[in-house]
Amino acid sequence: MTADQLRTLIAAGLSCEHLHVEGDGRHWFATIVAAGFEGRRPIQRHQMVYATLGEKIRNDEVHALSMKTLTPAEWAAQGRPQH
């Protein structure tokens, strides 16, 4: 699994305004900004991301994924640029 492959999987399942993935092939960190996160608790947001990975997460192709999941408003509040 590469960062590009992981980014493609997440982007295919979520409409992201911003998506950054980095890691070493086993341990990953993703910053994901999506309007679909509005009104959802962090655990629900993470479940949405895990759902996009499907079998890849269950088969341990994605071993460890840490995430920062934000709404566009939360992203903007951190001083990040709007896309």
PDB file of N, CA and C in Angstrom, residues 73-82:
ATOM      1  N   ALA A  73     -15.630  23.854   8.113  1.00  0.00           N
ATOM      2  CA  ALA A  73     -15.633  24.971   9.068  1.00  0.00           C
ATOM      3  C   ALA A  73     -14.537  24.797  10.114  1.00  0.00           C
ATOM      4  N   GLU A  74     -14.344  23.568  10.593  1.00  0.00           N
ATOM      5  CA  GLU A  74     -13.284  23.311  11.568  1.00  0.00           C
ATOM      6  C   GLU A  74     -11.910  23.552  10.942  1.00  0.00           C
ATOM      7  N   TRP A  75     -11.750  23.148   9.706  1.00  0.00           N
ATOM      8  CA  TRP A  75     -10.506  23.347   8.951  1.00  0.00           C
ATOM      9  C   TRP A  75     -10.218  24.849   8.816  1.00  0.00           C
ATOM     10  N   ALA A  76     -11.235  25.609   8.435  1.00  0.00           N
ATOM     11  CA  ALA A  76     -11.085  27.061   8.268  1.00  0.00           C
ATOM     12  C   ALA A  76     -10.766  27.728   9.601  1.00  0.00           C
ATOM     13  N   ALA A  77     -11.380  27.239  10.687  1.00  0.00           N
ATOM     14  CA  ALA A  77     -11.160  27.819  11.999  1.00  0.00           C
ATOM     15  C   ALA A  77      -9.710  27.643  12.458  1.00  0.00           C
ATOM     16  N   GLN A  78      -9.021  26.650  11.890  1.00  0.00           N
ATOM     17  CA  GLN A  78      -7.617  26.438  12.206  1.00  0.00           C
ATOM     18  C   GLN A  78      -6.704  27.284  11.320  1.00  0.00           C
ATOM     19  N   GLY A  79      -7.328  28.135  10.518  1.00  0.00           N
ATOM     20  CA  GLY A  79      -6.544  29.021   9.665  1.00  0.00           C
ATOM     21  C   GLY A  79      -6.090  28.381   8.371  1.00  0.00           C
ATOM     22  N   ARG A  80      -6.732  27.297   7.996  1.00  0.00           N
ATOM     23  CA  ARG A  80      -6.370  26.604   6.764  1.00  0.00           C
ATOM     24  C   ARG A  80      -7.103  27.235   5.591  1.00  0.00           C
ATOM     25  N   PRO A  81      -6.521  27.192   4.433  1.00  0.00           N
ATOM     26  CA  PRO A  81      -7.168  27.796   3.255  1.00  0.00           C
ATOM     27  C   PRO A  81      -8.390  27.029   2.803  1.00  0.00           C
ATOM     28  N   GLN A  82      -9.384  27.743   2.343  1.00  0.00           N
ATOM     29  CA  GLN A  82     -10.570  27.126   1.757  1.00  0.00           C
ATOM     30  C   GLN A  82     -10.253  26.770   0.314  1.00  0.00           C
TER      31      GLN A  82
END
